Amino acid sequence: MAQQLSLETLESWLWESANILRGSIDSSDFKNYIFGLLFLKRFNDVFDERVAQLIEADGLSYADAQEEIEDKWGSFPQSARWFELIARTENIGEALDKAFATIEANNTELQHVLTATQYGDKRVLSDGTLQRLLRHFNQYKLGNADLYKADMLGDAYEYLIKQFADDAGKKGGEFYTPKAVVQLVVELIDPQPGHSVYDPTCGSGGMLVESAHHVAGLANGTLMGGKPNVLLYGQEKNLGTWAIAKLNLYLHNMRAEIERGDTLVEPRHLDGDYLKTFDRVIANPPFSAKSWWTPLELSNESEQDSDKKPKAPNYKQVSDPYGRFVYGIPPRGYADLAFAQHMLASLKADGRMGIILPHGVLFRSGEEGKIRQGLLFGTDAASGNQPGDLIEAIVGLPSALFYNTGIPACVLILNKQKPASLKGKVIIIDASRDYLVGKAQNSLRPEDLVQVVATHKAAFETQAEVDNYCRVVSLDEIRGNDGNLNISRYIDNGETEETVDVAATLAQLATLAEEELQIDARLNGYLAELGLLGLLGTEA
């Protein structure tokens, strides 16, 4: 048996492949090229491994074994084989594009995934660069027997997504949420065996993978073959990121229905004309996305008079065929509560959701304030009698945890079936002061995670509170604050502020001003003695 690869070796080997690409393409695009080749090598090695096992077990010839494997797993033409590709010295990119198209044609679940990245443009990737890359990938075998666990490539994949997010800086936030933050939200919504989990802005699929890992760790959490006992669904707008999510789950040996498109305008998970509903919904949507209702933006653009300054469209005209915005239509500049209402509409009657949002949603007024009040207190008959008391918990996070912004965020947990003991109450946790300081960004430590999760559990089960950290706040108190959920209104951070004696401070300032005049006079005297006063100019 070949020597098994350790995760550490695999990670550094894959990172080296990025160095080969450096200078040829933008670092935020590294992942697309490397993941395609990683997949191709893995696909080849697993095929070869299956053929070798059949030859050994049944004494078949290579040709017969190959035929049997292709009958079972799908056709795998010679042109897509690794040995064919690595032997080439020219038009390598073109051959890779053909190989990926061939694999896609024979594997329906990979349709449009592998061809999302094009290798054939020599202005971007020369034959020399691709030759170096293929040789680099030839160093190790990636069959199941070569890895210490079947979904180990998924672990390496996650590592690389994080590395590329670091490398891509702000762009990284588009496809990656720091793992500790993902783990926190998954623990808080606590998906169970047999549940369906949906992420409407799934990026590279990290929240779905983490949800599956969470379920797999519970009793009855796995099915035959070790697969997690959970149904995964996601949607992603960006083609490259969608392809990565599909590969990420494929390499983790997980099945998921990941659709492509703009979730707000074109939700793809439907039951007939209605939104499909799920046990758990989880997301880190883009913070405060602007101009988020494309149909209105397009019709507004076509109506503009070219001679005049363009007018912004009126978002009161947003008409959603799925009836999601029942608590109100968020403003054009902030899609946050549009995503939250889409998620709420996608929840089963006993479902629970967790969403990461910028702090502003807790206190911004206007239409967002109205939506927040609806989620807390419900709406009257004129607004369709929507239920309130949906917010189970708010967790304030430290600032600078994310790649694309330094602003602090919060986790909002909504629950359609709060237990009786928590009805009319909201758990508020201020976890903003506990983190590891980093150079480019801060991060949550394992102990910070444990503290938030344990505190939330105790508050959920017995309404336990922790001084300066967690309170179980009544809706009456929140109503007294006009539905403002700014955490500092409810949790004192424990720092005593110095009281200011105004009269004494003013007297002190007057004394200082008098002293300053005396010092100026003495300084001018010295300057006059030195004959410098005229040169420097006197004080007015």
mmCIF file of C-alpha atoms in Angstrom, residues 209-521:
data_model
loop_
_atom_site.group_PDB
_atom_site.id
_atom_site.type_symbol
_atom_site.label_atom_id
_atom_site.label_comp_id
_atom_site.label_asym_id
_atom_site.label_seq_id
_atom_site.Cartn_x
_atom_site.Cartn_y
_atom_site.Cartn_z
ATOM 1 C CA VAL A 209 -20.218 21.017 5.459
ATOM 2 C CA GLU A 210 -20.057 22.160 9.101
ATOM 3 C CA SER A 211 -23.773 21.402 9.614
ATOM 4 C CA ALA A 212 -23.199 17.882 8.255
ATOM 5 C CA HIS A 213 -20.159 17.379 10.538
ATOM 6 C CA HIS A 214 -22.269 18.538 13.506
ATOM 7 C CA VAL A 215 -25.053 16.055 12.704
ATOM 8 C CA ALA A 216 -22.557 13.220 12.083
ATOM 9 C CA GLY A 217 -21.266 13.673 15.652
ATOM 10 C CA LEU A 218 -24.721 13.002 17.183
ATOM 11 C CA ALA A 219 -26.434 9.671 17.945
ATOM 12 C CA ASN A 220 -27.950 8.274 14.693
ATOM 13 C CA GLY A 221 -26.031 11.033 12.910
ATOM 14 C CA THR A 222 -24.633 8.828 10.131
ATOM 15 C CA LEU A 223 -26.145 6.576 7.489
ATOM 16 C CA MET A 224 -24.703 3.553 5.674
ATOM 17 C CA GLY A 225 -21.181 4.214 4.453
ATOM 18 C CA GLY A 226 -20.594 6.902 7.075
ATOM 19 C CA LYS A 227 -22.547 9.609 5.237
ATOM 20 C CA PRO A 228 -24.061 12.272 7.552
ATOM 21 C CA ASN A 229 -27.793 11.768 8.165
ATOM 22 C CA VAL A 230 -28.771 15.218 6.886
ATOM 23 C CA LEU A 231 -30.202 16.719 3.681
ATOM 24 C CA LEU A 232 -28.192 19.685 2.397
ATOM 25 C CA TYR A 233 -29.409 22.489 0.144
ATOM 26 C CA GLY A 234 -27.777 25.714 -0.981
ATOM 27 C CA GLN A 235 -27.829 28.506 -3.530
ATOM 28 C CA GLU A 236 -24.964 30.712 -4.739
ATOM 29 C CA LYS A 237 -24.957 33.618 -7.186
ATOM 30 C CA ASN A 238 -21.313 33.623 -8.339
ATOM 31 C CA LEU A 239 -20.528 30.915 -10.957
ATOM 32 C CA GLY A 240 -16.937 30.239 -9.810
ATOM 33 C CA THR A 241 -17.941 30.090 -6.143
ATOM 34 C CA TRP A 242 -20.939 27.854 -6.936
ATOM 35 C CA ALA A 243 -18.602 25.437 -8.758
ATOM 36 C CA ILE A 244 -16.265 25.406 -5.756
ATOM 37 C CA ALA A 245 -19.177 24.670 -3.394
ATOM 38 C CA LYS A 246 -20.182 21.702 -5.559
ATOM 39 C CA LEU A 247 -16.604 20.374 -5.581
ATOM 40 C CA ASN A 248 -16.158 21.069 -1.862
ATOM 41 C CA LEU A 249 -19.149 18.877 -0.997
ATOM 42 C CA TYR A 250 -18.152 16.260 -3.585
ATOM 43 C CA LEU A 251 -14.675 16.010 -2.057
ATOM 44 C CA HIS A 252 -16.203 15.734 1.431
ATOM 45 C CA ASN A 253 -18.237 12.744 0.154
ATOM 46 C CA MET A 254 -21.406 14.704 0.815
ATOM 47 C CA ARG A 255 -24.393 15.139 -1.484
ATOM 48 C CA ALA A 256 -26.092 18.514 -1.656
ATOM 49 C CA GLU A 257 -28.554 20.230 -3.951
ATOM 50 C CA ILE A 258 -26.681 23.436 -4.716
ATOM 51 C CA GLU A 259 -28.415 25.716 -7.188
ATOM 52 C CA ARG A 260 -27.070 28.764 -8.951
ATOM 53 C CA GLY A 261 -28.658 32.215 -9.072
ATOM 54 C CA ASP A 262 -29.658 35.298 -7.090
ATOM 55 C CA THR A 263 -31.595 33.959 -4.098
ATOM 56 C CA LEU A 264 -33.563 37.157 -3.481
ATOM 57 C CA VAL A 265 -34.788 37.527 -7.060
ATOM 58 C CA GLU A 266 -34.748 33.883 -8.200
ATOM 59 C CA PRO A 267 -34.935 31.387 -5.340
ATOM 60 C CA ARG A 268 -34.299 27.979 -6.927
ATOM 61 C CA HIS A 269 -35.494 25.641 -4.163
ATOM 62 C CA LEU A 270 -39.211 25.478 -4.786
ATOM 63 C CA ASP A 271 -42.183 23.188 -4.239
ATOM 64 C CA GLY A 272 -44.316 24.107 -7.247
ATOM 65 C CA ASP A 273 -44.933 27.860 -7.011
ATOM 66 C CA TYR A 274 -43.983 28.056 -3.330
ATOM 67 C CA LEU A 275 -40.696 28.187 -1.474
ATOM 68 C CA LYS A 276 -39.437 24.841 -0.219
ATOM 69 C CA THR A 277 -39.140 24.826 3.575
ATOM 70 C CA PHE A 278 -36.394 23.373 5.767
ATOM 71 C CA ASP A 279 -35.739 22.379 9.396
ATOM 72 C CA ARG A 280 -32.730 24.677 9.687
ATOM 73 C CA VAL A 281 -31.656 27.687 7.624
ATOM 74 C CA ILE A 282 -28.206 29.224 8.012
ATOM 75 C CA ALA A 283 -26.411 32.036 6.190
ATOM 76 C CA ASN A 284 -23.770 34.734 6.116
ATOM 77 C CA PRO A 285 -25.240 36.917 3.361
ATOM 78 C CA PRO A 286 -23.231 39.807 1.894
ATOM 79 C CA PHE A 287 -23.333 42.643 4.430
ATOM 80 C CA SER A 288 -25.712 45.462 3.462
ATOM 81 C CA ALA A 289 -25.902 44.561 -0.240
ATOM 82 C CA LYS A 290 -27.117 47.478 -2.331
ATOM 83 C CA SER A 291 -29.542 47.695 -5.287
ATOM 84 C CA TRP A 292 -30.666 44.196 -4.381
ATOM 85 C CA TRP A 293 -33.926 43.888 -6.377
ATOM 86 C CA THR A 294 -32.685 43.554 -9.963
ATOM 87 C CA PRO A 295 -36.099 43.684 -11.766
ATOM 88 C CA LEU A 296 -36.797 47.122 -10.268
ATOM 89 C CA GLU A 297 -33.258 48.349 -11.003
ATOM 90 C CA LEU A 298 -33.554 47.235 -14.646
ATOM 91 C CA SER A 299 -37.007 48.741 -15.264
ATOM 92 C CA ASN A 300 -35.862 51.959 -13.581
ATOM 93 C CA GLU A 301 -32.766 52.159 -15.831
ATOM 94 C CA SER A 302 -34.818 51.700 -18.981
ATOM 95 C CA GLU A 303 -37.205 54.501 -17.931
ATOM 96 C CA GLN A 304 -34.426 57.045 -17.236
ATOM 97 C CA ASP A 305 -34.199 60.168 -19.343
ATOM 98 C CA SER A 306 -30.601 60.318 -20.595
ATOM 99 C CA ASP A 307 -30.474 64.123 -20.218
ATOM 100 C CA LYS A 308 -31.392 64.145 -16.546
ATOM 101 C CA LYS A 309 -29.673 62.965 -13.405
ATOM 102 C CA PRO A 310 -30.801 59.342 -12.815
ATOM 103 C CA LYS A 311 -33.384 58.879 -10.076
ATOM 104 C CA ALA A 312 -33.131 55.978 -7.635
ATOM 105 C CA PRO A 313 -35.981 53.457 -7.925
ATOM 106 C CA ASN A 314 -38.664 53.410 -5.248
ATOM 107 C CA TYR A 315 -38.293 50.142 -3.310
ATOM 108 C CA LYS A 316 -41.884 50.376 -2.079
ATOM 109 C CA GLN A 317 -42.677 49.020 -5.570
ATOM 110 C CA VAL A 318 -40.843 45.728 -4.971
ATOM 111 C CA SER A 319 -43.298 42.970 -5.799
ATOM 112 C CA ASP A 320 -42.183 39.525 -4.640
ATOM 113 C CA PRO A 321 -44.053 36.588 -6.222
ATOM 114 C CA TYR A 322 -43.148 34.414 -3.205
ATOM 115 C CA GLY A 323 -44.608 36.795 -0.605
ATOM 116 C CA ARG A 324 -41.466 36.850 1.532
ATOM 117 C CA PHE A 325 -41.333 40.473 2.623
ATOM 118 C CA VAL A 326 -44.371 40.313 4.890
ATOM 119 C CA TYR A 327 -42.816 42.481 7.625
ATOM 120 C CA GLY A 328 -41.783 45.233 5.195
ATOM 121 C CA ILE A 329 -39.488 45.924 2.245
ATOM 122 C CA PRO A 330 -35.927 46.784 3.291
ATOM 123 C CA PRO A 331 -34.360 49.922 1.781
ATOM 124 C CA ARG A 332 -32.352 49.852 -1.441
ATOM 125 C CA GLY A 333 -29.030 50.268 0.384
ATOM 126 C CA TYR A 334 -29.490 47.419 2.906
ATOM 127 C CA ALA A 335 -30.529 43.929 1.777
ATOM 128 C CA ASP A 336 -29.827 42.428 5.240
ATOM 129 C CA LEU A 337 -33.446 42.025 6.334
ATOM 130 C CA ALA A 338 -34.491 40.892 2.841
ATOM 131 C CA PHE A 339 -32.207 37.868 3.298
ATOM 132 C CA ALA A 340 -33.499 37.362 6.859
ATOM 133 C CA GLN A 341 -37.142 37.374 5.654
ATOM 134 C CA HIS A 342 -36.310 35.004 2.780
ATOM 135 C CA MET A 343 -34.795 32.625 5.342
ATOM 136 C CA LEU A 344 -37.813 32.957 7.644
ATOM 137 C CA ALA A 345 -40.143 32.155 4.734
ATOM 138 C CA SER A 346 -37.958 29.086 3.991
ATOM 139 C CA LEU A 347 -38.351 27.710 7.537
ATOM 140 C CA LYS A 348 -40.699 24.918 8.547
ATOM 141 C CA ALA A 349 -43.297 25.721 11.226
ATOM 142 C CA ASP A 350 -40.990 24.348 13.944
ATOM 143 C CA GLY A 351 -37.759 25.540 12.282
ATOM 144 C CA ARG A 352 -34.849 27.574 13.553
ATOM 145 C CA MET A 353 -32.468 29.837 11.625
ATOM 146 C CA GLY A 354 -29.156 31.568 12.230
ATOM 147 C CA ILE A 355 -27.949 34.550 10.213
ATOM 148 C CA ILE A 356 -24.830 36.700 10.499
ATOM 149 C CA LEU A 357 -25.652 40.377 10.032
ATOM 150 C CA PRO A 358 -23.976 43.757 10.532
ATOM 151 C CA HIS A 359 -24.826 45.412 13.869
ATOM 152 C CA GLY A 360 -26.802 48.146 12.119
ATOM 153 C CA VAL A 361 -29.826 45.848 11.697
ATOM 154 C CA LEU A 362 -30.258 45.903 15.478
ATOM 155 C CA PHE A 363 -30.883 49.640 15.666
ATOM 156 C CA ARG A 364 -31.362 51.260 12.228
ATOM 157 C CA SER A 365 -34.722 53.043 12.021
ATOM 158 C CA GLY A 366 -37.085 53.611 9.080
ATOM 159 C CA GLU A 367 -38.311 50.564 7.196
ATOM 160 C CA GLU A 368 -35.736 48.330 8.916
ATOM 161 C CA GLY A 369 -37.019 49.476 12.316
ATOM 162 C CA LYS A 370 -40.533 48.548 11.236
ATOM 163 C CA ILE A 371 -39.406 45.061 10.109
ATOM 164 C CA ARG A 372 -37.525 44.535 13.389
ATOM 165 C CA GLN A 373 -40.624 45.547 15.392
ATOM 166 C CA GLY A 374 -42.683 43.090 13.331
ATOM 167 C CA LEU A 375 -40.293 40.222 14.115
ATOM 168 C CA LEU A 376 -40.437 41.156 17.811
ATOM 169 C CA PHE A 377 -44.067 42.184 18.372
ATOM 170 C CA GLY A 378 -45.939 40.942 15.294
ATOM 171 C CA THR A 379 -48.015 43.110 12.958
ATOM 172 C CA ASP A 380 -51.592 44.340 13.098
ATOM 173 C CA ALA A 381 -54.459 43.352 10.799
ATOM 174 C CA ALA A 382 -53.611 46.119 8.307
ATOM 175 C CA SER A 383 -50.154 44.540 7.855
ATOM 176 C CA GLY A 384 -51.504 41.008 7.549
ATOM 177 C CA ASN A 385 -51.456 39.869 11.185
ATOM 178 C CA GLN A 386 -47.922 38.420 11.044
ATOM 179 C CA PRO A 387 -46.678 36.595 14.162
ATOM 180 C CA GLY A 388 -44.097 38.217 16.435
ATOM 181 C CA ASP A 389 -41.831 36.826 19.164
ATOM 182 C CA LEU A 390 -39.600 35.171 16.552
ATOM 183 C CA ILE A 391 -36.215 36.319 17.863
ATOM 184 C CA GLU A 392 -34.717 33.687 20.146
ATOM 185 C CA ALA A 393 -31.239 35.148 20.584
ATOM 186 C CA ILE A 394 -28.838 37.903 19.558
ATOM 187 C CA VAL A 395 -25.094 37.383 19.922
ATOM 188 C CA GLY A 396 -22.805 40.399 19.508
ATOM 189 C CA LEU A 397 -19.503 39.378 17.870
ATOM 190 C CA PRO A 398 -16.071 41.058 18.042
ATOM 191 C CA SER A 399 -15.135 43.516 15.297
ATOM 192 C CA ALA A 400 -12.836 42.650 12.362
ATOM 193 C CA LEU A 401 -13.651 38.904 12.225
ATOM 194 C CA PHE A 402 -14.421 38.961 8.499
ATOM 195 C CA TYR A 403 -12.312 39.520 5.407
ATOM 196 C CA ASN A 404 -14.500 42.030 3.670
ATOM 197 C CA THR A 405 -15.224 44.407 6.555
ATOM 198 C CA GLY A 406 -13.900 45.576 9.899
ATOM 199 C CA ILE A 407 -17.360 46.378 11.256
ATOM 200 C CA PRO A 408 -18.706 44.293 14.126
ATOM 201 C CA ALA A 409 -21.406 41.769 13.311
ATOM 202 C CA CYS A 410 -24.013 39.840 15.237
ATOM 203 C CA VAL A 411 -25.693 36.464 14.998
ATOM 204 C CA LEU A 412 -29.476 36.538 14.972
ATOM 205 C CA ILE A 413 -31.263 33.300 15.890
ATOM 206 C CA LEU A 414 -34.920 33.162 14.868
ATOM 207 C CA ASN A 415 -37.188 30.376 16.055
ATOM 208 C CA LYS A 416 -40.735 29.676 14.859
ATOM 209 C CA GLN A 417 -41.475 27.523 17.889
ATOM 210 C CA LYS A 418 -39.859 28.999 21.002
ATOM 211 C CA PRO A 419 -40.390 26.962 24.184
ATOM 212 C CA ALA A 420 -43.075 28.303 26.563
ATOM 213 C CA SER A 421 -40.449 29.421 29.101
ATOM 214 C CA LEU A 422 -38.793 31.669 26.483
ATOM 215 C CA LYS A 423 -41.973 33.165 25.008
ATOM 216 C CA GLY A 424 -41.988 36.949 25.279
ATOM 217 C CA LYS A 425 -38.230 36.963 25.950
ATOM 218 C CA VAL A 426 -35.012 37.396 23.938
ATOM 219 C CA ILE A 427 -31.584 36.036 24.897
ATOM 220 C CA ILE A 428 -28.947 38.748 24.411
ATOM 221 C CA ILE A 429 -25.256 37.813 24.631
ATOM 222 C CA ASP A 430 -22.404 40.308 24.352
ATOM 223 C CA ALA A 431 -19.447 38.232 23.090
ATOM 224 C CA SER A 432 -17.719 41.252 21.529
ATOM 225 C CA ARG A 433 -14.838 41.444 24.027
ATOM 226 C CA ASP A 434 -13.566 37.855 23.793
ATOM 227 C CA TYR A 435 -11.274 37.116 20.853
ATOM 228 C CA LEU A 436 -7.729 36.593 19.654
ATOM 229 C CA VAL A 437 -6.197 39.751 18.204
ATOM 230 C CA GLY A 438 -4.767 39.181 14.714
ATOM 231 C CA LYS A 439 -2.709 41.292 12.344
ATOM 232 C CA ALA A 440 -5.206 41.511 9.492
ATOM 233 C CA GLN A 441 -8.292 40.299 11.360
ATOM 234 C CA ASN A 442 -9.388 39.020 14.752
ATOM 235 C CA SER A 443 -10.589 35.476 15.420
ATOM 236 C CA LEU A 444 -12.714 33.533 17.888
ATOM 237 C CA ARG A 445 -10.803 31.079 20.098
ATOM 238 C CA PRO A 446 -12.220 27.644 21.002
ATOM 239 C CA GLU A 447 -12.914 28.860 24.565
ATOM 240 C CA ASP A 448 -14.902 31.843 23.216
ATOM 241 C CA LEU A 449 -17.050 29.454 21.189
ATOM 242 C CA VAL A 450 -17.648 27.158 24.150
ATOM 243 C CA GLN A 451 -18.628 30.110 26.362
ATOM 244 C CA VAL A 452 -21.204 31.497 23.915
ATOM 245 C CA VAL A 453 -22.743 28.081 23.212
ATOM 246 C CA ALA A 454 -22.913 27.059 26.909
ATOM 247 C CA THR A 455 -24.330 30.461 27.930
ATOM 248 C CA HIS A 456 -26.976 30.323 25.200
ATOM 249 C CA LYS A 457 -27.932 26.758 26.215
ATOM 250 C CA ALA A 458 -28.327 27.712 29.887
ATOM 251 C CA ALA A 459 -30.350 30.817 28.975
ATOM 252 C CA PHE A 460 -32.498 28.767 26.575
ATOM 253 C CA GLU A 461 -33.187 25.976 29.068
ATOM 254 C CA THR A 462 -33.361 27.789 32.423
ATOM 255 C CA GLN A 463 -33.216 31.537 31.535
ATOM 256 C CA ALA A 464 -29.860 31.732 33.361
ATOM 257 C CA GLU A 465 -28.037 35.066 33.059
ATOM 258 C CA VAL A 466 -24.362 36.095 33.351
ATOM 259 C CA ASP A 467 -23.362 39.545 34.622
ATOM 260 C CA ASN A 468 -22.050 41.874 31.893
ATOM 261 C CA TYR A 469 -22.357 39.032 29.337
ATOM 262 C CA CYS A 470 -25.858 37.583 28.964
ATOM 263 C CA ARG A 471 -29.394 38.690 29.750
ATOM 264 C CA VAL A 472 -32.831 37.239 29.049
ATOM 265 C CA VAL A 473 -34.714 40.418 28.156
ATOM 266 C CA SER A 474 -38.504 40.757 28.120
ATOM 267 C CA LEU A 475 -40.293 42.051 25.028
ATOM 268 C CA ASP A 476 -41.824 44.728 27.314
ATOM 269 C CA GLU A 477 -38.374 46.143 28.048
ATOM 270 C CA ILE A 478 -37.536 46.070 24.332
ATOM 271 C CA ARG A 479 -40.853 47.794 23.557
ATOM 272 C CA GLY A 480 -39.841 50.513 26.031
ATOM 273 C CA ASN A 481 -36.787 51.048 23.815
ATOM 274 C CA ASP A 482 -39.008 51.296 20.682
ATOM 275 C CA GLY A 483 -37.722 47.949 19.381
ATOM 276 C CA ASN A 484 -34.083 49.097 19.404
ATOM 277 C CA LEU A 485 -31.943 45.979 19.960
ATOM 278 C CA ASN A 486 -28.545 47.663 20.288
ATOM 279 C CA ILE A 487 -26.774 45.322 22.702
ATOM 280 C CA SER A 488 -25.260 48.105 24.820
ATOM 281 C CA ARG A 489 -28.806 49.144 25.820
ATOM 282 C CA TYR A 490 -29.311 45.820 27.558
ATOM 283 C CA ILE A 491 -25.871 44.674 28.706
ATOM 284 C CA ASP A 492 -23.526 46.817 30.731
ATOM 285 C CA ASN A 493 -19.958 45.991 29.718
ATOM 286 C CA GLY A 494 -18.839 46.108 33.340
ATOM 287 C CA GLU A 495 -16.582 49.108 32.925
ATOM 288 C CA THR A 496 -17.447 51.897 35.368
ATOM 289 C CA GLU A 497 -17.418 55.256 33.692
ATOM 290 C CA GLU A 498 -15.846 58.159 35.536
ATOM 291 C CA THR A 499 -18.397 60.782 36.539
ATOM 292 C CA VAL A 500 -17.467 64.250 35.401
ATOM 293 C CA ASP A 501 -17.769 67.250 37.770
ATOM 294 C CA VAL A 502 -18.533 69.940 35.167
ATOM 295 C CA ALA A 503 -17.940 72.991 37.423
ATOM 296 C CA ALA A 504 -14.577 71.659 38.663
ATOM 297 C CA THR A 505 -13.499 70.782 35.112
ATOM 298 C CA LEU A 506 -14.346 74.289 33.827
ATOM 299 C CA ALA A 507 -12.383 75.861 36.693
ATOM 300 C CA GLN A 508 -9.418 73.599 35.853
ATOM 301 C CA LEU A 509 -9.596 74.622 32.168
ATOM 302 C CA ALA A 510 -9.608 78.325 33.155
ATOM 303 C CA THR A 511 -6.493 77.796 35.318
ATOM 304 C CA LEU A 512 -4.739 75.984 32.433
ATOM 305 C CA ALA A 513 -5.616 78.807 30.030
ATOM 306 C CA GLU A 514 -4.134 81.356 32.483
ATOM 307 C CA GLU A 515 -0.936 79.272 32.821
ATOM 308 C CA GLU A 516 -0.681 79.011 29.038
ATOM 309 C CA LEU A 517 -0.784 82.833 28.715
ATOM 310 C CA GLN A 518 2.015 83.193 31.302
ATOM 311 C CA ILE A 519 4.182 80.612 29.489
ATOM 312 C CA ASP A 520 3.618 82.420 26.143
ATOM 313 C CA ALA A 521 4.660 85.740 27.718
#
